[in-house]
């Protein structure tokens, strides 16, 4: 059974988890919208003998059995290095102005990406983050935010998109305004890959979501049979550009497990 709130609403996600616990479902794979809010419900499920694994975004202080996904601090650093490379190519040295399109501000994976990104950027005093706006994963709000940043900062050098909605929204704005500003973003939704092919998106950091789906089910089945699980399963990231957009591989099994 696959279910989730139709909008990134924490209260709706809690209601869903409460319902699954009441049904005594056999196992839960959970992409956590807000770690602090969801931790008591994860712990309650575990207490009642329902194994829980988290994926994409974690609740590390909970009793969940394992986390499946990306090391998002490292993924954010990866994006930061891509931005620095772009700025070096443009100016001969790392300098310039960055705008950031953020998603749901309480999602741990997105927060960690921004932390990793800022860690890299902070090493270069002439590189400045001039604006960051939050779209909560909503297409219309994200698009409006990006339009506002373009208007307020016409001299921006790079747009960094933290969540999967940033890329598609940026492509819409770039087409409407005929912009030629580099975009570094996340994930490989069809609109994002189309933007890469057309040269609108410079780099997208691709996660291995196919792995997550496989590992969620595999891990829950193992837990139900009393088999131990690693605390973290890191499936890594891949850099996708116009040069490899049609040839990059999506791994079918876990490559990095610890």
PDB file of C-alpha atoms in Angstrom:
ATOM      1  CA  UNK A   1       0.000   0.000   0.000  1.00  0.00           C
ATOM      2  CA  UNK A   2       1.405   3.386  -1.010  1.00  0.00           C
ATOM      3  CA  UNK A   3      -0.053   6.514   0.550  1.00  0.00           C
ATOM      4  CA  UNK A   4       0.872  10.021   1.600  1.00  0.00           C
ATOM      5  CA  UNK A   5      -0.576  13.490   2.147  1.00  0.00           C
ATOM      6  CA  UNK A   6      -1.597  15.287  -1.055  1.00  0.00           C
ATOM      7  CA  UNK A   7       0.385  18.306   0.169  1.00  0.00           C
ATOM      8  CA  UNK A   8       3.491  18.394   2.409  1.00  0.00           C
ATOM      9  CA  UNK A   9       1.323  18.658   5.534  1.00  0.00           C
ATOM     10  CA  UNK A  10       2.821  17.241   8.729  1.00  0.00           C
ATOM     11  CA  UNK A  11      -0.529  16.797  10.471  1.00  0.00           C
ATOM     12  CA  UNK A  12      -1.855  14.765   7.522  1.00  0.00           C
ATOM     13  CA  UNK A  13       1.231  12.558   7.587  1.00  0.00           C
ATOM     14  CA  UNK A  14       0.749  11.961  11.312  1.00  0.00           C
ATOM     15  CA  UNK A  15      -2.888  10.994  10.710  1.00  0.00           C
ATOM     16  CA  UNK A  16      -1.800   8.474   8.089  1.00  0.00           C
ATOM     17  CA  UNK A  17       0.783   6.915  10.423  1.00  0.00           C
ATOM     18  CA  UNK A  18      -1.753   6.723  13.261  1.00  0.00           C
ATOM     19  CA  UNK A  19      -4.126   4.909  10.909  1.00  0.00           C
ATOM     20  CA  UNK A  20      -1.444   2.429   9.838  1.00  0.00           C
ATOM     21  CA  UNK A  21      -0.603   1.691  13.473  1.00  0.00           C
ATOM     22  CA  UNK A  22      -4.289   1.184  14.279  1.00  0.00           C
ATOM     23  CA  UNK A  23      -4.574  -1.263  11.364  1.00  0.00           C
ATOM     24  CA  UNK A  24      -1.589  -3.200  12.756  1.00  0.00           C
ATOM     25  CA  UNK A  25       0.082  -3.074   9.372  1.00  0.00           C
ATOM     26  CA  UNK A  26       3.177  -5.276   9.073  1.00  0.00           C
ATOM     27  CA  UNK A  27       5.789  -2.643   8.223  1.00  0.00           C
ATOM     28  CA  UNK A  28       6.153   1.036   7.331  1.00  0.00           C
ATOM     29  CA  UNK A  29       8.555   2.867   5.016  1.00  0.00           C
ATOM     30  CA  UNK A  30       8.373   6.574   5.802  1.00  0.00           C
ATOM     31  CA  UNK A  31       9.684   9.721   4.111  1.00  0.00           C
ATOM     32  CA  UNK A  32       9.663  12.051   7.129  1.00  0.00           C
ATOM     33  CA  UNK A  33       8.333  15.588   6.665  1.00  0.00           C
ATOM     34  CA  UNK A  34       9.420  16.786  10.127  1.00  0.00           C
ATOM     35  CA  UNK A  35      11.649  14.607  12.329  1.00  0.00           C
ATOM     36  CA  UNK A  36      10.650  16.006  15.716  1.00  0.00           C
ATOM     37  CA  UNK A  37       6.919  15.749  15.006  1.00  0.00           C
ATOM     38  CA  UNK A  38       7.059  12.228  13.547  1.00  0.00           C
ATOM     39  CA  UNK A  39       9.471  10.658  16.048  1.00  0.00           C
ATOM     40  CA  UNK A  40       6.809   9.797  18.706  1.00  0.00           C
ATOM     41  CA  UNK A  41       4.676   8.018  16.095  1.00  0.00           C
ATOM     42  CA  UNK A  42       7.640   6.092  14.696  1.00  0.00           C
ATOM     43  CA  UNK A  43       8.525   5.037  18.237  1.00  0.00           C
ATOM     44  CA  UNK A  44       4.926   3.996  18.923  1.00  0.00           C
ATOM     45  CA  UNK A  45       4.916   1.799  15.814  1.00  0.00           C
ATOM     46  CA  UNK A  46       8.183   0.158  16.860  1.00  0.00           C
ATOM     47  CA  UNK A  47       6.814  -0.334  20.384  1.00  0.00           C
ATOM     48  CA  UNK A  48       3.850  -2.211  18.901  1.00  0.00           C
ATOM     49  CA  UNK A  49       6.102  -4.484  16.884  1.00  0.00           C
ATOM     50  CA  UNK A  50       5.731  -2.706  13.536  1.00  0.00           C
ATOM     51  CA  UNK A  51       9.143  -2.245  11.869  1.00  0.00           C
ATOM     52  CA  UNK A  52       9.751   1.232  10.458  1.00  0.00           C
ATOM     53  CA  UNK A  53      12.453   2.303   8.023  1.00  0.00           C
ATOM     54  CA  UNK A  54      12.860   5.872   6.824  1.00  0.00           C
ATOM     55  CA  UNK A  55      13.844   6.886   3.313  1.00  0.00           C
ATOM     56  CA  UNK A  56      14.860  10.106   1.551  1.00  0.00           C
ATOM     57  CA  UNK A  57      14.500  12.146   4.740  1.00  0.00           C
ATOM     58  CA  UNK A  58      15.272  10.748   8.173  1.00  0.00           C
ATOM     59  CA  UNK A  59      14.204  10.959  11.823  1.00  0.00           C
ATOM     60  CA  UNK A  60      17.614  10.081  13.320  1.00  0.00           C
ATOM     61  CA  UNK A  61      16.543  10.497  16.959  1.00  0.00           C
ATOM     62  CA  UNK A  62      13.686   8.016  16.560  1.00  0.00           C
ATOM     63  CA  UNK A  63      13.752   4.243  17.014  1.00  0.00           C
ATOM     64  CA  UNK A  64      13.475   3.607  13.278  1.00  0.00           C
ATOM     65  CA  UNK A  65      15.442   0.543  12.218  1.00  0.00           C
ATOM     66  CA  UNK A  66      17.414   2.133   9.381  1.00  0.00           C
ATOM     67  CA  UNK A  67      17.589   5.070   6.982  1.00  0.00           C
ATOM     68  CA  UNK A  68      17.677   4.456   3.224  1.00  0.00           C
ATOM     69  CA  UNK A  69      18.743   7.259   0.931  1.00  0.00           C
ATOM     70  CA  UNK A  70      21.366   9.893   0.307  1.00  0.00           C
ATOM     71  CA  UNK A  71      23.967  11.356   2.635  1.00  0.00           C
ATOM     72  CA  UNK A  72      22.418  14.767   2.122  1.00  0.00           C
ATOM     73  CA  UNK A  73      25.197  16.803   3.714  1.00  0.00           C
ATOM     74  CA  UNK A  74      27.607  15.279   1.191  1.00  0.00           C
ATOM     75  CA  UNK A  75      25.053  15.786  -1.589  1.00  0.00           C
ATOM     76  CA  UNK A  76      24.834  19.462  -0.635  1.00  0.00           C
ATOM     77  CA  UNK A  77      28.628  19.694  -0.730  1.00  0.00           C
ATOM     78  CA  UNK A  78      28.535  18.063  -4.153  1.00  0.00           C
ATOM     79  CA  UNK A  79      26.148  20.778  -5.368  1.00  0.00           C
ATOM     80  CA  UNK A  80      28.344  23.456  -3.768  1.00  0.00           C
ATOM     81  CA  UNK A  81      31.413  22.216  -5.618  1.00  0.00           C
ATOM     82  CA  UNK A  82      29.480  22.270  -8.894  1.00  0.00           C
ATOM     83  CA  UNK A  83      28.507  25.909  -8.268  1.00  0.00           C
ATOM     84  CA  UNK A  84      32.099  26.879  -7.435  1.00  0.00           C
ATOM     85  CA  UNK A  85      33.269  25.208 -10.647  1.00  0.00           C
ATOM     86  CA  UNK A  86      30.725  27.226 -12.662  1.00  0.00           C
ATOM     87  CA  UNK A  87      31.813  30.486 -11.030  1.00  0.00           C
ATOM     88  CA  UNK A  88      35.494  29.727 -11.618  1.00  0.00           C
ATOM     89  CA  UNK A  89      34.792  29.079 -15.289  1.00  0.00           C
ATOM     90  CA  UNK A  90      32.859  32.353 -15.569  1.00  0.00           C
ATOM     91  CA  UNK A  91      35.190  34.687 -13.664  1.00  0.00           C
ATOM     92  CA  UNK A  92      38.490  32.834 -13.498  1.00  0.00           C
ATOM     93  CA  UNK A  93      38.113  32.769  -9.732  1.00  0.00           C
ATOM     94  CA  UNK A  94      35.316  31.749  -7.329  1.00  0.00           C
ATOM     95  CA  UNK A  95      33.139  34.836  -6.962  1.00  0.00           C
ATOM     96  CA  UNK A  96      29.516  35.662  -7.606  1.00  0.00           C
ATOM     97  CA  UNK A  97      25.956  35.790  -6.294  1.00  0.00           C
ATOM     98  CA  UNK A  98      23.769  32.758  -5.580  1.00  0.00           C
ATOM     99  CA  UNK A  99      20.009  32.479  -5.081  1.00  0.00           C
ATOM    100  CA  UNK A 100      18.525  29.363  -3.481  1.00  0.00           C
ATOM    101  CA  UNK A 101      15.095  27.808  -4.038  1.00  0.00           C
ATOM    102  CA  UNK A 102      14.288  25.768  -0.912  1.00  0.00           C
ATOM    103  CA  UNK A 103      11.500  23.215  -0.426  1.00  0.00           C
ATOM    104  CA  UNK A 104       9.809  22.243   2.853  1.00  0.00           C
ATOM    105  CA  UNK A 105      12.050  23.959   5.454  1.00  0.00           C
ATOM    106  CA  UNK A 106      11.547  21.275   8.133  1.00  0.00           C
ATOM    107  CA  UNK A 107      12.554  18.319   5.927  1.00  0.00           C
ATOM    108  CA  UNK A 108      15.850  17.074   7.305  1.00  0.00           C
ATOM    109  CA  UNK A 109      17.209  16.018   3.918  1.00  0.00           C
ATOM    110  CA  UNK A 110      16.724  19.511   2.492  1.00  0.00           C
ATOM    111  CA  UNK A 111      18.139  21.198   5.587  1.00  0.00           C
ATOM    112  CA  UNK A 112      21.193  18.955   5.376  1.00  0.00           C
ATOM    113  CA  UNK A 113      21.677  19.747   1.696  1.00  0.00           C
ATOM    114  CA  UNK A 114      21.668  23.460   2.443  1.00  0.00           C
ATOM    115  CA  UNK A 115      24.104  22.923   5.346  1.00  0.00           C
ATOM    116  CA  UNK A 116      26.502  20.997   3.114  1.00  0.00           C
ATOM    117  CA  UNK A 117      26.151  23.547   0.331  1.00  0.00           C
ATOM    118  CA  UNK A 118      26.871  26.450   2.678  1.00  0.00           C
ATOM    119  CA  UNK A 119      29.889  24.636   4.107  1.00  0.00           C
ATOM    120  CA  UNK A 120      31.493  24.628   0.662  1.00  0.00           C
ATOM    121  CA  UNK A 121      30.412  28.156  -0.260  1.00  0.00           C
ATOM    122  CA  UNK A 122      31.687  29.586   3.044  1.00  0.00           C
ATOM    123  CA  UNK A 123      35.259  28.773   1.995  1.00  0.00           C
ATOM    124  CA  UNK A 124      35.084  31.454  -0.692  1.00  0.00           C
ATOM    125  CA  UNK A 125      34.529  34.987   0.714  1.00  0.00           C
ATOM    126  CA  UNK A 126      33.693  36.470  -2.693  1.00  0.00           C
ATOM    127  CA  UNK A 127      30.814  34.039  -3.214  1.00  0.00           C
ATOM    128  CA  UNK A 128      27.605  35.304  -1.621  1.00  0.00           C
ATOM    129  CA  UNK A 129      24.186  33.772  -1.071  1.00  0.00           C
ATOM    130  CA  UNK A 130      21.947  36.782  -1.699  1.00  0.00           C
ATOM    131  CA  UNK A 131      18.500  35.195  -1.343  1.00  0.00           C
ATOM    132  CA  UNK A 132      16.788  31.960  -0.292  1.00  0.00           C
ATOM    133  CA  UNK A 133      13.037  31.434  -0.610  1.00  0.00           C
ATOM    134  CA  UNK A 134      10.906  28.483   0.435  1.00  0.00           C
ATOM    135  CA  UNK A 135       8.302  26.972  -1.865  1.00  0.00           C
ATOM    136  CA  UNK A 136       7.160  24.071   0.384  1.00  0.00           C
ATOM    137  CA  UNK A 137       7.265  21.757  -2.648  1.00  0.00           C
ATOM    138  CA  UNK A 138       4.304  23.590  -4.210  1.00  0.00           C
ATOM    139  CA  UNK A 139       4.800  24.204  -7.967  1.00  0.00           C
ATOM    140  CA  UNK A 140       2.992  27.555  -8.089  1.00  0.00           C
ATOM    141  CA  UNK A 141       4.684  28.943  -4.980  1.00  0.00           C
ATOM    142  CA  UNK A 142       8.106  27.705  -6.081  1.00  0.00           C
ATOM    143  CA  UNK A 143       7.691  29.258  -9.526  1.00  0.00           C
ATOM    144  CA  UNK A 144       6.550  32.556  -7.978  1.00  0.00           C
ATOM    145  CA  UNK A 145       9.521  32.536  -5.602  1.00  0.00           C
ATOM    146  CA  UNK A 146      11.980  31.997  -8.438  1.00  0.00           C
ATOM    147  CA  UNK A 147      10.352  34.761 -10.476  1.00  0.00           C
ATOM    148  CA  UNK A 148      10.678  37.081  -7.476  1.00  0.00           C
ATOM    149  CA  UNK A 149      14.362  36.227  -7.010  1.00  0.00           C
ATOM    150  CA  UNK A 150      15.106  36.800 -10.692  1.00  0.00           C
ATOM    151  CA  UNK A 151      13.394  40.185 -10.494  1.00  0.00           C
ATOM    152  CA  UNK A 152      15.099  41.193  -7.243  1.00  0.00           C
ATOM    153  CA  UNK A 153      18.532  39.890  -8.274  1.00  0.00           C
ATOM    154  CA  UNK A 154      18.944  40.244 -12.043  1.00  0.00           C
ATOM    155  CA  UNK A 155      22.712  40.025 -11.522  1.00  0.00           C
ATOM    156  CA  UNK A 156      22.583  36.565  -9.875  1.00  0.00           C
ATOM    157  CA  UNK A 157      25.207  34.183 -11.220  1.00  0.00           C
ATOM    158  CA  UNK A 158      23.697  30.796 -10.247  1.00  0.00           C
ATOM    159  CA  UNK A 159      20.376  29.425  -9.018  1.00  0.00           C
ATOM    160  CA  UNK A 160      20.659  26.481  -6.636  1.00  0.00           C
ATOM    161  CA  UNK A 161      17.524  24.323  -6.368  1.00  0.00           C
ATOM    162  CA  UNK A 162      17.389  22.244  -3.188  1.00  0.00           C
ATOM    163  CA  UNK A 163      14.292  20.131  -3.839  1.00  0.00           C
ATOM    164  CA  UNK A 164      12.822  18.301  -6.836  1.00  0.00           C
ATOM    165  CA  UNK A 165      10.350  21.099  -7.612  1.00  0.00           C
ATOM    166  CA  UNK A 166      13.000  23.797  -8.042  1.00  0.00           C
ATOM    167  CA  UNK A 167      14.254  22.454 -11.371  1.00  0.00           C
ATOM    168  CA  UNK A 168      10.901  22.255 -13.191  1.00  0.00           C
ATOM    169  CA  UNK A 169       9.835  25.659 -11.854  1.00  0.00           C
ATOM    170  CA  UNK A 170      13.137  27.246 -12.866  1.00  0.00           C
ATOM    171  CA  UNK A 171      12.821  25.811 -16.388  1.00  0.00           C
ATOM    172  CA  UNK A 172       9.405  27.478 -16.739  1.00  0.00           C
ATOM    173  CA  UNK A 173      10.779  30.855 -15.606  1.00  0.00           C
ATOM    174  CA  UNK A 174      13.948  30.594 -17.720  1.00  0.00           C
ATOM    175  CA  UNK A 175      11.900  29.842 -20.853  1.00  0.00           C
ATOM    176  CA  UNK A 176       9.465  32.687 -20.217  1.00  0.00           C
ATOM    177  CA  UNK A 177      12.237  35.213 -19.602  1.00  0.00           C
ATOM    178  CA  UNK A 178      14.820  33.777 -22.007  1.00  0.00           C
ATOM    179  CA  UNK A 179      17.430  33.608 -19.244  1.00  0.00           C
ATOM    180  CA  UNK A 180      20.936  32.198 -19.523  1.00  0.00           C
ATOM    181  CA  UNK A 181      21.815  31.833 -15.828  1.00  0.00           C
ATOM    182  CA  UNK A 182      23.291  28.481 -14.734  1.00  0.00           C
ATOM    183  CA  UNK A 183      21.058  26.229 -12.631  1.00  0.00           C
ATOM    184  CA  UNK A 184      22.306  23.521 -10.267  1.00  0.00           C
ATOM    185  CA  UNK A 185      19.514  21.403  -8.829  1.00  0.00           C
ATOM    186  CA  UNK A 186      18.490  17.937  -7.602  1.00  0.00           C
ATOM    187  CA  UNK A 187      16.818  14.834  -9.014  1.00  0.00           C
ATOM    188  CA  UNK A 188      15.886  13.489 -12.427  1.00  0.00           C
ATOM    189  CA  UNK A 189      12.224  14.184 -13.005  1.00  0.00           C
ATOM    190  CA  UNK A 190      11.356  14.276 -16.728  1.00  0.00           C
ATOM    191  CA  UNK A 191      11.088  18.089 -16.787  1.00  0.00           C
ATOM    192  CA  UNK A 192      14.504  18.359 -15.127  1.00  0.00           C
ATOM    193  CA  UNK A 193      16.167  16.004 -17.607  1.00  0.00           C
ATOM    194  CA  UNK A 194      14.504  17.860 -20.483  1.00  0.00           C
ATOM    195  CA  UNK A 195      15.922  21.089 -19.056  1.00  0.00           C
ATOM    196  CA  UNK A 196      19.383  19.512 -18.941  1.00  0.00           C
ATOM    197  CA  UNK A 197      19.105  18.317 -22.556  1.00  0.00           C
ATOM    198  CA  UNK A 198      18.130  21.827 -23.684  1.00  0.00           C
ATOM    199  CA  UNK A 199      21.004  23.433 -21.769  1.00  0.00           C
ATOM    200  CA  UNK A 200      18.735  25.306 -19.344  1.00  0.00           C
ATOM    201  CA  UNK A 201      19.839  23.271 -16.301  1.00  0.00           C
ATOM    202  CA  UNK A 202      23.619  23.022 -16.080  1.00  0.00           C
ATOM    203  CA  UNK A 203      23.914  20.214 -13.524  1.00  0.00           C
ATOM    204  CA  UNK A 204      21.437  18.078 -11.624  1.00  0.00           C
ATOM    205  CA  UNK A 205      22.514  15.917  -8.694  1.00  0.00           C
ATOM    206  CA  UNK A 206      20.655  12.649  -9.188  1.00  0.00           C
ATOM    207  CA  UNK A 207      19.784  10.297  -6.355  1.00  0.00           C
ATOM    208  CA  UNK A 208      19.023   6.608  -6.806  1.00  0.00           C
ATOM    209  CA  UNK A 209      15.353   6.432  -5.911  1.00  0.00           C
ATOM    210  CA  UNK A 210      14.885   3.077  -7.643  1.00  0.00           C
ATOM    211  CA  UNK A 211      17.252   1.701  -5.009  1.00  0.00           C
ATOM    212  CA  UNK A 212      15.143   3.184  -2.235  1.00  0.00           C
ATOM    213  CA  UNK A 213      11.978   1.438  -3.377  1.00  0.00           C
ATOM    214  CA  UNK A 214      13.763  -1.897  -3.607  1.00  0.00           C
ATOM    215  CA  UNK A 215      15.575  -1.511  -0.286  1.00  0.00           C
ATOM    216  CA  UNK A 216      12.480  -0.337   1.636  1.00  0.00           C
ATOM    217  CA  UNK A 217      10.612  -3.551   0.818  1.00  0.00           C
ATOM    218  CA  UNK A 218      13.685  -5.760   1.184  1.00  0.00           C
ATOM    219  CA  UNK A 219      14.548  -4.242   4.584  1.00  0.00           C
ATOM    220  CA  UNK A 220      11.031  -4.536   5.979  1.00  0.00           C
ATOM    221  CA  UNK A 221      10.840  -8.178   4.919  1.00  0.00           C
ATOM    222  CA  UNK A 222      14.197  -8.872   6.572  1.00  0.00           C
ATOM    223  CA  UNK A 223      13.070  -7.095   9.758  1.00  0.00           C
ATOM    224  CA  UNK A 224       9.890  -9.159   9.864  1.00  0.00           C
ATOM    225  CA  UNK A 225      12.037 -12.292   9.729  1.00  0.00           C
ATOM    226  CA  UNK A 226      14.281 -11.101  12.556  1.00  0.00           C
ATOM    227  CA  UNK A 227      17.292 -10.265  10.396  1.00  0.00           C
ATOM    228  CA  UNK A 228      19.522  -7.322  11.441  1.00  0.00           C
ATOM    229  CA  UNK A 229      19.672  -4.163   9.327  1.00  0.00           C
ATOM    230  CA  UNK A 230      22.445  -1.579   8.910  1.00  0.00           C
ATOM    231  CA  UNK A 231      21.625   1.762  10.524  1.00  0.00           C
ATOM    232  CA  UNK A 232      22.212   3.668   7.288  1.00  0.00           C
ATOM    233  CA  UNK A 233      22.043   2.604   3.649  1.00  0.00           C
ATOM    234  CA  UNK A 234      23.664   5.337   1.554  1.00  0.00           C
ATOM    235  CA  UNK A 235      22.824   4.899  -2.132  1.00  0.00           C
ATOM    236  CA  UNK A 236      24.976   7.806  -3.336  1.00  0.00           C
ATOM    237  CA  UNK A 237      24.492  10.450  -6.036  1.00  0.00           C
ATOM    238  CA  UNK A 238      25.363  10.934  -9.704  1.00  0.00           C
ATOM    239  CA  UNK A 239      26.266  14.167 -11.519  1.00  0.00           C
ATOM    240  CA  UNK A 240      24.122  14.559 -14.636  1.00  0.00           C
ATOM    241  CA  UNK A 241      24.873  17.136 -17.342  1.00  0.00           C
ATOM    242  CA  UNK A 242      24.055  17.617 -21.004  1.00  0.00           C
ATOM    243  CA  UNK A 243      26.962  15.315 -21.845  1.00  0.00           C
ATOM    244  CA  UNK A 244      25.693  12.258 -19.950  1.00  0.00           C
ATOM    245  CA  UNK A 245      21.961  12.880 -19.543  1.00  0.00           C
ATOM    246  CA  UNK A 246      21.068  10.045 -21.905  1.00  0.00           C
ATOM    247  CA  UNK A 247      23.724   7.596 -20.740  1.00  0.00           C
ATOM    248  CA  UNK A 248      23.936   7.818 -16.931  1.00  0.00           C
ATOM    249  CA  UNK A 249      23.012   4.648 -15.144  1.00  0.00           C
ATOM    250  CA  UNK A 250      20.450   4.046 -12.417  1.00  0.00           C
ATOM    251  CA  UNK A 251      21.789   1.271 -10.146  1.00  0.00           C
ATOM    252  CA  UNK A 252      19.339  -1.527  -9.385  1.00  0.00           C
ATOM    253  CA  UNK A 253      20.937  -2.625  -6.122  1.00  0.00           C
ATOM    254  CA  UNK A 254      22.623  -1.002  -3.156  1.00  0.00           C
ATOM    255  CA  UNK A 255      26.170   0.109  -3.725  1.00  0.00           C
ATOM    256  CA  UNK A 256      26.986   1.881  -0.490  1.00  0.00           C
ATOM    257  CA  UNK A 257      25.728   0.299   2.713  1.00  0.00           C
ATOM    258  CA  UNK A 258      27.075   0.938   6.193  1.00  0.00           C
TER     259      UNK A 258
END
